[in-house]
Steps between C-alpha positions, in 0.01 A plus 500: 500500500637213703257215564318548829364197686252535787413191705183499712412262784137446408144632499583812299136536399387573856445862589761635744780759515783248444337382178441860392873559551577189293292616202643853526850346494415306184378817328765739636767463230259442212421761233187716518315274254545142618413165348466226761503132408300296752627140512257242638681182397495388867121525520220280373319666209184517709684743735636736229206740511510541879879538507493751215234711671694503830836579339368778279323651800827506698698655215230762429472591869875570520578647156514867590497697172623211283292357216476121512406246237478129574537179305453141612795276411437210266734211431452553125648851491683535832842614365337766280280615788803542726681701231205742483463537880670716761397291801466122528284396797521132598189434708505232769341158487652158435878540482586179316233574240652847449854364474393239247341771286798740522755229417348474151716802413869419562592866443227636729757692708616690191141605426493680837804722441418861588154413634339534842413147611286439808430154637242436768527173700526236223636774275770581757584131533537464124742794480718381792787249501337269757177501692333301773129454453290324761217479245719338233664282766869579505803689381508577128717678248363816341621671184784673688443854367519634857778326697309424821362207695146602589195412704183698427204518741767473771366452854816395683504139382716289265798738477727200564375336178697761303825387664503197268629752246808674637596679181607817678196684367266716704215340693179700455206443733197697381183511706171582328497859368881540524720558197861557405652673197802368304679701229 
């Protein structure tokens, strides 16, 4: 299977039809028995439990007849955890904290070959080439796995900030609950 990336604009844990569609999209091409790796490197440890509960609830609600198992990513065994998972879910939070954690593995992109990789907000930023984050205070470079310039939580502001990078790559403006698939 070709690697499938899904970028989400934010607030995927909230209950609504667009988020249901997002989680169904994540699960669509996965096998019947699925192992999902939940990555909370962008969150403070005190928020892991809440985030885990919300994410599992969303996956379970939208699984259809698939059987899901979950694992929480740890920095100690991250490459092995990815190898044993079908889906890698990069939860939102603090983007620069997530990027710092992911850059510990120079061959991180290779780990993802053939996987379904979903990034929500900070996760989407990390996977993109460039992102503008009002929270982080500027235009930053992501890992470049998805060749886009992106703004998540888009409300019609700051689009011009992406023009600083005129690399000929797609500009992606994702409002909360919106997502886009890249294969």
